[in-house]
């Protein structure tokens, strides 16, 4: 049986962060723009345990990579991934 595709909300739960839409938008706004020379997994705002979760999810495969790419685009200030209405 195929599992559900991961979402930003599921990612934030994995990271131990508030995962409602408003909390995700606040997190992105607080940490954007992420410098272009910083790999998202090395960003200073992650705790060591959060960084470990991100590394583990990246290694798990394409279904999580899409969500990680979505978060990275939002943190770099690329629009279209996450609505700014909240």
PDB file of C-alpha atoms in Angstrom, residues 3 6-7 13-14 16 26 29 33 35 37 40 55 58 63-64 72 76-77 83:
ATOM      1  CA  UNK A   3       2.097   5.867   1.751  1.00  0.00           C
ATOM      2  CA  UNK A   6       5.115  14.028   2.607  1.00  0.00           C
ATOM      3  CA  UNK A   7       4.080  17.634   3.174  1.00  0.00           C
ATOM      4  CA  UNK A  13       6.361  17.690  12.768  1.00  0.00           C
ATOM      5  CA  UNK A  14       9.496  15.596  12.098  1.00  0.00           C
ATOM      6  CA  UNK A  16       9.655  19.119  16.328  1.00  0.00           C
ATOM      7  CA  UNK A  26       6.300  32.596  10.414  1.00  0.00           C
ATOM      8  CA  UNK A  29       9.662  34.720   7.247  1.00  0.00           C
ATOM      9  CA  UNK A  33      16.398  35.092   2.983  1.00  0.00           C
ATOM     10  CA  UNK A  35      22.231  33.203   1.979  1.00  0.00           C
ATOM     11  CA  UNK A  37      26.173  30.111  -0.282  1.00  0.00           C
ATOM     12  CA  UNK A  40      19.966  24.515   3.894  1.00  0.00           C
ATOM     13  CA  UNK A  55      19.984  14.687   6.543  1.00  0.00           C
ATOM     14  CA  UNK A  58      17.247  13.668   2.324  1.00  0.00           C
ATOM     15  CA  UNK A  63       9.448  11.769  -1.868  1.00  0.00           C
ATOM     16  CA  UNK A  64      11.135  13.783   0.923  1.00  0.00           C
ATOM     17  CA  UNK A  72      14.596  25.565   0.662  1.00  0.00           C
ATOM     18  CA  UNK A  76      15.697  31.503  -0.202  1.00  0.00           C
ATOM     19  CA  UNK A  77      12.811  33.809  -1.062  1.00  0.00           C
ATOM     20  CA  UNK A  83       1.341  31.234  -0.020  1.00  0.00           C
TER      21      UNK A  83
END
